[in-house]
Amino acid sequence: MRIVLLGAPGAGKGTQAKKLIEKYGIPQISTGDILRKAVADGTPLGKEAKSYMDKGELVPDSVVIGLVKERLSQDDCKKGFILDGFPRNTSQAETLDQVLAEMNMPLQLALSVDVDFDILMKRLTGRRTCKQCNQMYNIYFSPPKKEGVCDKCGGELYQRDDDKEETIKKRLEVYEAQTAPLIDYYEKKGILRRVNGEGDIEEIFANICKIIDELK
Ligand code: AMP
């Protein structure tokens, strides 16, 4: 399956993508994760990206598109992929269509995960991630047993730089202005499906799987 996950920051795309990898055995391509790794590794690309990410702005298309192209050309994407956080604007979506057409593997599904604004704010301000294993928690909805410590591996939990309140507001504005129009873009192409992203993670996942299995 070749899938794009759409949805605002905090809609739960990453969480659902990780569950989809397990169930369907296809890789997740998260541009946010790739960029955060480049920042952590201190590469030149990471240094360039960090200034945009810290402000909640989009990293330039030229940088992100290059990363995605390279990732899509790897062998494990032949059986499918889940794009998470890409595309973020119409120009990225158009380039993606071109690249995938050249590779003879067009998108089959654009799935929008829909969540109310107030819930998004709590999800984002409450989000904590394990430094060691990347397991995610939320201090409001799914706190770790012991504050600041990962249940799974005992690693230290941290708050992403771009999950601070001011940056979050900016990220949501950027989403509304630049990314939300992609819902129309994919609707016109006839591959858009929507899922309610509020409530129980397992229930949302079951609804997503139903959509995917119907398409197979
Ligand atoms: P995410 O984890 O997907 O919310 O991404 C975190 C940050 O990485 C975003 O706020 C952007 O600064 C940057 N980023 C991630 N994906 C993209 C993309 N497709 N285009 C531009 N910037 C991106």
PDB file of C-alpha atoms and ligand atoms in Angstrom:
ATOM      1  CA  MET A   1       0.000   0.000   0.000  1.00  0.00           C
ATOM      2  CA  ARG A   2       1.180   3.485  -0.836  1.00  0.00           C
ATOM      3  CA  ILE A   3      -0.336   5.872   1.648  1.00  0.00           C
ATOM      4  CA  VAL A   4      -0.098   9.520   2.630  1.00  0.00           C
ATOM      5  CA  LEU A   5      -1.236  10.424   6.128  1.00  0.00           C
ATOM      6  CA  LEU A   6      -2.694  13.909   6.352  1.00  0.00           C
ATOM      7  CA  GLY A   7      -3.627  15.752   9.486  1.00  0.00           C
ATOM      8  CA  ALA A   8      -2.611  18.644  11.715  1.00  0.00           C
ATOM      9  CA  PRO A   9       0.406  18.399  14.008  1.00  0.00           C
ATOM     10  CA  GLY A  10      -0.812  16.372  16.986  1.00  0.00           C
ATOM     11  CA  ALA A  11      -3.503  14.507  15.047  1.00  0.00           C
ATOM     12  CA  GLY A  12      -1.756  11.236  15.858  1.00  0.00           C
ATOM     13  CA  LYS A  13      -0.312  10.480  12.433  1.00  0.00           C
ATOM     14  CA  GLY A  14       2.975   9.265  13.880  1.00  0.00           C
ATOM     15  CA  THR A  15       1.305   7.009  16.436  1.00  0.00           C
ATOM     16  CA  GLN A  16      -0.953   5.441  13.834  1.00  0.00           C
ATOM     17  CA  ALA A  17       1.877   5.129  11.309  1.00  0.00           C
ATOM     18  CA  LYS A  18       3.930   3.114  13.814  1.00  0.00           C
ATOM     19  CA  LYS A  19       1.017   0.725  14.310  1.00  0.00           C
ATOM     20  CA  LEU A  20       0.542   0.426  10.551  1.00  0.00           C
ATOM     21  CA  ILE A  21       4.204  -0.526  10.079  1.00  0.00           C
ATOM     22  CA  GLU A  22       3.736  -3.406  12.509  1.00  0.00           C
ATOM     23  CA  LYS A  23       0.529  -4.657  10.935  1.00  0.00           C
ATOM     24  CA  TYR A  24       1.319  -4.240   7.236  1.00  0.00           C
ATOM     25  CA  GLY A  25       5.110  -4.483   7.269  1.00  0.00           C
ATOM     26  CA  ILE A  26       5.658  -1.356   5.187  1.00  0.00           C
ATOM     27  CA  PRO A  27       8.011   1.480   6.170  1.00  0.00           C
ATOM     28  CA  GLN A  28       6.964   4.836   7.582  1.00  0.00           C
ATOM     29  CA  ILE A  29       8.622   7.838   6.013  1.00  0.00           C
ATOM     30  CA  SER A  30       8.388  10.714   8.452  1.00  0.00           C
ATOM     31  CA  THR A  31      10.103  13.864   7.229  1.00  0.00           C
ATOM     32  CA  GLY A  32       9.856  15.262  10.777  1.00  0.00           C
ATOM     33  CA  ASP A  33      11.777  12.241  12.156  1.00  0.00           C
ATOM     34  CA  ILE A  34      14.373  12.412   9.360  1.00  0.00           C
ATOM     35  CA  LEU A  35      14.910  16.131   9.989  1.00  0.00           C
ATOM     36  CA  ARG A  36      15.111  15.705  13.780  1.00  0.00           C
ATOM     37  CA  LYS A  37      17.762  13.029  13.284  1.00  0.00           C
ATOM     38  CA  ALA A  38      19.757  15.361  11.031  1.00  0.00           C
ATOM     39  CA  VAL A  39      19.488  18.066  13.722  1.00  0.00           C
ATOM     40  CA  ALA A  40      20.601  15.646  16.459  1.00  0.00           C
ATOM     41  CA  ASP A  41      23.531  14.457  14.317  1.00  0.00           C
ATOM     42  CA  GLY A  42      24.530  18.080  13.691  1.00  0.00           C
ATOM     43  CA  THR A  43      24.798  17.625   9.909  1.00  0.00           C
ATOM     44  CA  PRO A  44      24.858  20.738   7.665  1.00  0.00           C
ATOM     45  CA  LEU A  45      21.319  19.902   6.555  1.00  0.00           C
ATOM     46  CA  GLY A  46      20.261  19.554  10.185  1.00  0.00           C
ATOM     47  CA  LYS A  47      21.730  22.941  11.028  1.00  0.00           C
ATOM     48  CA  GLU A  48      19.833  24.558   8.179  1.00  0.00           C
ATOM     49  CA  ALA A  49      16.575  22.801   9.073  1.00  0.00           C
ATOM     50  CA  LYS A  50      16.719  23.583  12.791  1.00  0.00           C
ATOM     51  CA  SER A  51      16.179  27.321  12.407  1.00  0.00           C
ATOM     52  CA  TYR A  52      12.906  26.711  10.550  1.00  0.00           C
ATOM     53  CA  MET A  53      11.746  23.918  12.829  1.00  0.00           C
ATOM     54  CA  ASP A  54      12.303  25.908  16.014  1.00  0.00           C
ATOM     55  CA  LYS A  55      10.088  28.655  14.631  1.00  0.00           C
ATOM     56  CA  GLY A  56       7.373  26.214  13.563  1.00  0.00           C
ATOM     57  CA  GLU A  57       7.911  27.068   9.901  1.00  0.00           C
ATOM     58  CA  LEU A  58       8.282  24.671   7.012  1.00  0.00           C
ATOM     59  CA  VAL A  59      11.797  23.677   5.978  1.00  0.00           C
ATOM     60  CA  PRO A  60      12.359  24.689   2.303  1.00  0.00           C
ATOM     61  CA  ASP A  61      10.879  22.313  -0.264  1.00  0.00           C
ATOM     62  CA  SER A  62      14.241  21.785  -1.962  1.00  0.00           C
ATOM     63  CA  VAL A  63      15.644  20.225   1.231  1.00  0.00           C
ATOM     64  CA  VAL A  64      12.660  18.070   2.128  1.00  0.00           C
ATOM     65  CA  ILE A  65      11.891  16.826  -1.384  1.00  0.00           C
ATOM     66  CA  GLY A  66      15.476  15.633  -1.808  1.00  0.00           C
ATOM     67  CA  LEU A  67      15.245  13.645   1.419  1.00  0.00           C
ATOM     68  CA  VAL A  68      11.977  12.000   0.446  1.00  0.00           C
ATOM     69  CA  LYS A  69      13.158  11.114  -3.069  1.00  0.00           C
ATOM     70  CA  GLU A  70      16.207   9.406  -1.666  1.00  0.00           C
ATOM     71  CA  ARG A  71      14.171   7.476   0.891  1.00  0.00           C
ATOM     72  CA  LEU A  72      11.560   6.372  -1.655  1.00  0.00           C
ATOM     73  CA  SER A  73      14.243   4.932  -3.909  1.00  0.00           C
ATOM     74  CA  GLN A  74      15.343   2.477  -1.220  1.00  0.00           C
ATOM     75  CA  ASP A  75      14.382  -1.166  -1.703  1.00  0.00           C
ATOM     76  CA  ASP A  76      12.002  -1.510   1.216  1.00  0.00           C
ATOM     77  CA  CYS A  77       9.623   1.045  -0.349  1.00  0.00           C
ATOM     78  CA  LYS A  78       8.902  -1.283  -3.268  1.00  0.00           C
ATOM     79  CA  LYS A  79       6.259  -3.080  -1.208  1.00  0.00           C
ATOM     80  CA  GLY A  80       4.687   0.214  -0.159  1.00  0.00           C
ATOM     81  CA  PHE A  81       5.143   3.057   2.318  1.00  0.00           C
ATOM     82  CA  ILE A  82       3.373   5.382   4.686  1.00  0.00           C
ATOM     83  CA  LEU A  83       4.278   9.027   4.230  1.00  0.00           C
ATOM     84  CA  ASP A  84       3.832  10.926   7.483  1.00  0.00           C
ATOM     85  CA  GLY A  85       4.295  14.701   7.493  1.00  0.00           C
ATOM     86  CA  PHE A  86       4.950  14.871   3.762  1.00  0.00           C
ATOM     87  CA  PRO A  87       3.631  16.475   1.587  1.00  0.00           C
ATOM     88  CA  ARG A  88       2.995  19.669   3.573  1.00  0.00           C
ATOM     89  CA  ASN A  89       1.992  21.990   0.708  1.00  0.00           C
ATOM     90  CA  THR A  90       0.705  21.795  -2.855  1.00  0.00           C
ATOM     91  CA  SER A  91       4.110  22.114  -4.440  1.00  0.00           C
ATOM     92  CA  GLN A  92       5.399  19.117  -2.443  1.00  0.00           C
ATOM     93  CA  ALA A  93       2.257  17.156  -3.367  1.00  0.00           C
ATOM     94  CA  GLU A  94       2.729  17.862  -7.077  1.00  0.00           C
ATOM     95  CA  THR A  95       6.396  16.899  -6.955  1.00  0.00           C
ATOM     96  CA  LEU A  96       5.522  13.716  -5.091  1.00  0.00           C
ATOM     97  CA  ASP A  97       3.002  12.768  -7.771  1.00  0.00           C
ATOM     98  CA  GLN A  98       5.639  13.287 -10.462  1.00  0.00           C
ATOM     99  CA  VAL A  99       8.293  11.290  -8.627  1.00  0.00           C
ATOM    100  CA  LEU A 100       5.927   8.406  -7.931  1.00  0.00           C
ATOM    101  CA  ALA A 101       4.640   8.404 -11.519  1.00  0.00           C
ATOM    102  CA  GLU A 102       8.239   8.075 -12.744  1.00  0.00           C
ATOM    103  CA  MET A 103       8.753   5.168 -10.351  1.00  0.00           C
ATOM    104  CA  ASN A 104       5.496   3.582 -11.482  1.00  0.00           C
ATOM    105  CA  MET A 105       4.069   3.508  -8.004  1.00  0.00           C
ATOM    106  CA  PRO A 106       1.301   6.091  -7.668  1.00  0.00           C
ATOM    107  CA  LEU A 107      -0.375   6.863  -4.358  1.00  0.00           C
ATOM    108  CA  GLN A 108      -3.370   4.717  -3.507  1.00  0.00           C
ATOM    109  CA  LEU A 109      -4.716   6.492  -0.452  1.00  0.00           C
ATOM    110  CA  ALA A 110      -4.560   9.886   1.237  1.00  0.00           C
ATOM    111  CA  LEU A 111      -5.949   9.476   4.716  1.00  0.00           C
ATOM    112  CA  SER A 112      -6.887  12.552   6.685  1.00  0.00           C
ATOM    113  CA  VAL A 113      -6.860  12.115  10.463  1.00  0.00           C
ATOM    114  CA  ASP A 114      -9.294  14.734  11.780  1.00  0.00           C
ATOM    115  CA  VAL A 115      -8.991  16.211  15.287  1.00  0.00           C
ATOM    116  CA  ASP A 116     -10.553  19.272  16.963  1.00  0.00           C
ATOM    117  CA  PHE A 117      -8.305  22.317  17.603  1.00  0.00           C
ATOM    118  CA  ASP A 118      -8.535  22.275  21.455  1.00  0.00           C
ATOM    119  CA  ILE A 119      -7.580  18.623  21.631  1.00  0.00           C
ATOM    120  CA  LEU A 120      -4.654  19.259  19.276  1.00  0.00           C
ATOM    121  CA  MET A 121      -3.300  21.929  21.651  1.00  0.00           C
ATOM    122  CA  LYS A 122      -3.404  19.559  24.669  1.00  0.00           C
ATOM    123  CA  ARG A 123      -1.912  16.729  22.700  1.00  0.00           C
ATOM    124  CA  LEU A 124       0.978  18.898  21.528  1.00  0.00           C
ATOM    125  CA  THR A 125       1.757  20.800  24.731  1.00  0.00           C
ATOM    126  CA  GLY A 126       1.490  17.520  26.706  1.00  0.00           C
ATOM    127  CA  ARG A 127       3.633  15.453  24.371  1.00  0.00           C
ATOM    128  CA  ARG A 128       6.830  13.873  25.717  1.00  0.00           C
ATOM    129  CA  THR A 129       9.195  11.538  23.865  1.00  0.00           C
ATOM    130  CA  CYS A 130      11.781   9.056  25.123  1.00  0.00           C
ATOM    131  CA  LYS A 131      15.342  10.099  24.292  1.00  0.00           C
ATOM    132  CA  GLN A 132      16.398   6.479  23.878  1.00  0.00           C
ATOM    133  CA  CYS A 133      13.587   4.565  22.180  1.00  0.00           C
ATOM    134  CA  ASN A 134      11.324   7.370  20.841  1.00  0.00           C
ATOM    135  CA  GLN A 135       8.286   5.997  22.676  1.00  0.00           C
ATOM    136  CA  MET A 136       5.716   8.788  22.987  1.00  0.00           C
ATOM    137  CA  TYR A 137       3.641   9.811  26.018  1.00  0.00           C
ATOM    138  CA  ASN A 138       1.220  12.588  26.872  1.00  0.00           C
ATOM    139  CA  ILE A 139       1.113  14.072  30.348  1.00  0.00           C
ATOM    140  CA  TYR A 140      -2.680  14.624  30.018  1.00  0.00           C
ATOM    141  CA  PHE A 141      -3.858  11.549  28.140  1.00  0.00           C
ATOM    142  CA  SER A 142      -1.251   8.795  28.483  1.00  0.00           C
ATOM    143  CA  PRO A 143       1.304   9.700  31.184  1.00  0.00           C
ATOM    144  CA  PRO A 144       4.258   7.432  31.990  1.00  0.00           C
ATOM    145  CA  LYS A 145       4.033   5.534  35.290  1.00  0.00           C
ATOM    146  CA  LYS A 146       6.857   7.638  36.690  1.00  0.00           C
ATOM    147  CA  GLU A 147       7.113  11.295  35.673  1.00  0.00           C
ATOM    148  CA  GLY A 148       9.864  11.959  33.151  1.00  0.00           C
ATOM    149  CA  VAL A 149      10.868   8.292  32.754  1.00  0.00           C
ATOM    150  CA  CYS A 150      10.042   5.899  29.894  1.00  0.00           C
ATOM    151  CA  ASP A 151       7.961   2.864  30.962  1.00  0.00           C
ATOM    152  CA  LYS A 152       9.514   0.737  28.239  1.00  0.00           C
ATOM    153  CA  CYS A 153      13.249   1.341  28.567  1.00  0.00           C
ATOM    154  CA  GLY A 154      13.761   3.677  31.544  1.00  0.00           C
ATOM    155  CA  GLY A 155      15.066   6.422  29.216  1.00  0.00           C
ATOM    156  CA  GLU A 156      14.644  10.114  29.942  1.00  0.00           C
ATOM    157  CA  LEU A 157      11.556  11.812  28.493  1.00  0.00           C
ATOM    158  CA  TYR A 158      11.875  15.195  26.792  1.00  0.00           C
ATOM    159  CA  GLN A 159       9.673  17.816  25.179  1.00  0.00           C
ATOM    160  CA  ARG A 160      10.456  18.567  21.545  1.00  0.00           C
ATOM    161  CA  ASP A 161      11.718  22.122  21.005  1.00  0.00           C
ATOM    162  CA  ASP A 162       8.888  22.723  18.579  1.00  0.00           C
ATOM    163  CA  ASP A 163       6.245  21.526  21.060  1.00  0.00           C
ATOM    164  CA  LYS A 164       6.486  24.754  23.086  1.00  0.00           C
ATOM    165  CA  GLU A 165       3.276  26.828  23.073  1.00  0.00           C
ATOM    166  CA  GLU A 166       4.307  29.671  20.737  1.00  0.00           C
ATOM    167  CA  THR A 167       5.795  27.296  18.188  1.00  0.00           C
ATOM    168  CA  ILE A 168       2.733  25.089  18.361  1.00  0.00           C
ATOM    169  CA  LYS A 169       0.458  28.015  17.493  1.00  0.00           C
ATOM    170  CA  LYS A 170       2.667  28.789  14.514  1.00  0.00           C
ATOM    171  CA  ARG A 171       2.704  25.141  13.393  1.00  0.00           C
ATOM    172  CA  LEU A 172      -1.091  24.994  13.501  1.00  0.00           C
ATOM    173  CA  GLU A 173      -1.332  28.238  11.499  1.00  0.00           C
ATOM    174  CA  VAL A 174       1.089  26.863   8.925  1.00  0.00           C
ATOM    175  CA  TYR A 175      -1.001  23.692   8.771  1.00  0.00           C
ATOM    176  CA  GLU A 176      -4.234  25.612   8.119  1.00  0.00           C
ATOM    177  CA  ALA A 177      -2.675  27.857   5.476  1.00  0.00           C
ATOM    178  CA  GLN A 178      -0.441  25.407   3.616  1.00  0.00           C
ATOM    179  CA  THR A 179      -1.286  21.792   4.411  1.00  0.00           C
ATOM    180  CA  ALA A 180      -5.071  21.712   4.877  1.00  0.00           C
ATOM    181  CA  PRO A 181      -5.616  22.589   1.168  1.00  0.00           C
ATOM    182  CA  LEU A 182      -4.149  19.160   0.358  1.00  0.00           C
ATOM    183  CA  ILE A 183      -7.404  17.604   1.570  1.00  0.00           C
ATOM    184  CA  ASP A 184      -9.071  19.155  -1.480  1.00  0.00           C
ATOM    185  CA  TYR A 185      -6.134  18.258  -3.667  1.00  0.00           C
ATOM    186  CA  TYR A 186      -6.482  14.539  -2.916  1.00  0.00           C
ATOM    187  CA  GLU A 187     -10.266  14.645  -2.893  1.00  0.00           C
ATOM    188  CA  LYS A 188     -10.154  15.844  -6.493  1.00  0.00           C
ATOM    189  CA  LYS A 189      -7.865  12.946  -7.325  1.00  0.00           C
ATOM    190  CA  GLY A 190     -10.410  10.577  -5.806  1.00  0.00           C
ATOM    191  CA  ILE A 191      -8.085   8.974  -3.257  1.00  0.00           C
ATOM    192  CA  LEU A 192      -9.052  10.892  -0.106  1.00  0.00           C
ATOM    193  CA  ARG A 193     -10.583   9.146   2.899  1.00  0.00           C
ATOM    194  CA  ARG A 194     -11.182  10.696   6.305  1.00  0.00           C
ATOM    195  CA  VAL A 195     -11.068   9.203   9.756  1.00  0.00           C
ATOM    196  CA  ASN A 196     -12.042  10.671  13.128  1.00  0.00           C
ATOM    197  CA  GLY A 197      -8.766  10.985  15.042  1.00  0.00           C
ATOM    198  CA  GLU A 198     -10.306  11.616  18.473  1.00  0.00           C
ATOM    199  CA  GLY A 199     -10.757   9.007  21.173  1.00  0.00           C
ATOM    200  CA  ASP A 200      -9.212   5.614  21.723  1.00  0.00           C
ATOM    201  CA  ILE A 201      -6.008   4.911  19.755  1.00  0.00           C
ATOM    202  CA  GLU A 202      -6.987   1.283  19.102  1.00  0.00           C
ATOM    203  CA  GLU A 203     -10.421   2.276  17.837  1.00  0.00           C
ATOM    204  CA  ILE A 204      -8.952   4.870  15.472  1.00  0.00           C
ATOM    205  CA  PHE A 205      -6.463   2.269  14.291  1.00  0.00           C
ATOM    206  CA  ALA A 206      -9.249  -0.249  13.627  1.00  0.00           C
ATOM    207  CA  ASN A 207     -11.101   2.346  11.546  1.00  0.00           C
ATOM    208  CA  ILE A 208      -7.950   3.088   9.556  1.00  0.00           C
ATOM    209  CA  CYS A 209      -7.319  -0.612   8.928  1.00  0.00           C
ATOM    210  CA  LYS A 210     -10.873  -1.035   7.699  1.00  0.00           C
ATOM    211  CA  ILE A 211     -10.306   1.679   5.104  1.00  0.00           C
ATOM    212  CA  ILE A 212      -6.998   0.151   4.017  1.00  0.00           C
ATOM    213  CA  ASP A 213      -8.365  -3.381   3.821  1.00  0.00           C
ATOM    214  CA  GLU A 214     -11.314  -2.249   1.717  1.00  0.00           C
ATOM    215  CA  LEU A 215      -8.895  -0.813  -0.817  1.00  0.00           C
ATOM    216  CA  LYS A 216      -6.745  -3.898  -1.127  1.00  0.00           C
TER     217      LYS A 216
HETATM  218  P1  AMP B   1       6.488  16.993  12.230  1.00  0.00           P
HETATM  219  O1  AMP B   1       7.176  16.077  13.175  1.00  0.00           O
HETATM  220  O2  AMP B   1       5.979  16.289  11.012  1.00  0.00           O
HETATM  221  O3  AMP B   1       5.419  17.819  12.902  1.00  0.00           O
HETATM  222  O4  AMP B   1       7.589  18.036  11.685  1.00  0.00           O
HETATM  223  C1  AMP B   1       8.290  18.885  12.541  1.00  0.00           C
HETATM  224  C2  AMP B   1       8.868  20.063  11.768  1.00  0.00           C
HETATM  225  O5  AMP B   1       9.738  19.572  10.748  1.00  0.00           O
HETATM  226  C3  AMP B   1       7.839  20.906  11.026  1.00  0.00           C
HETATM  227  O6  AMP B   1       7.258  21.896  11.851  1.00  0.00           O
HETATM  228  C4  AMP B   1       8.689  21.507   9.916  1.00  0.00           C
HETATM  229  O7  AMP B   1       9.511  22.554  10.392  1.00  0.00           O
HETATM  230  C5  AMP B   1       9.606  20.358   9.552  1.00  0.00           C
HETATM  231  N1  AMP B   1       8.998  19.507   8.502  1.00  0.00           N
HETATM  232  C6  AMP B   1       8.575  18.214   8.611  1.00  0.00           C
HETATM  233  N2  AMP B   1       8.078  17.762   7.461  1.00  0.00           N
HETATM  234  C7  AMP B   1       8.168  18.788   6.570  1.00  0.00           C
HETATM  235  C8  AMP B   1       7.816  18.958   5.214  1.00  0.00           C
HETATM  236  N3  AMP B   1       7.220  17.974   4.491  1.00  0.00           N
HETATM  237  N4  AMP B   1       8.082  20.151   4.623  1.00  0.00           N
HETATM  238  C9  AMP B   1       8.663  21.157   5.309  1.00  0.00           C
HETATM  239  N5  AMP B   1       9.012  21.081   6.601  1.00  0.00           N
HETATM  240  C10 AMP B   1       8.776  19.902   7.241  1.00  0.00           C
END
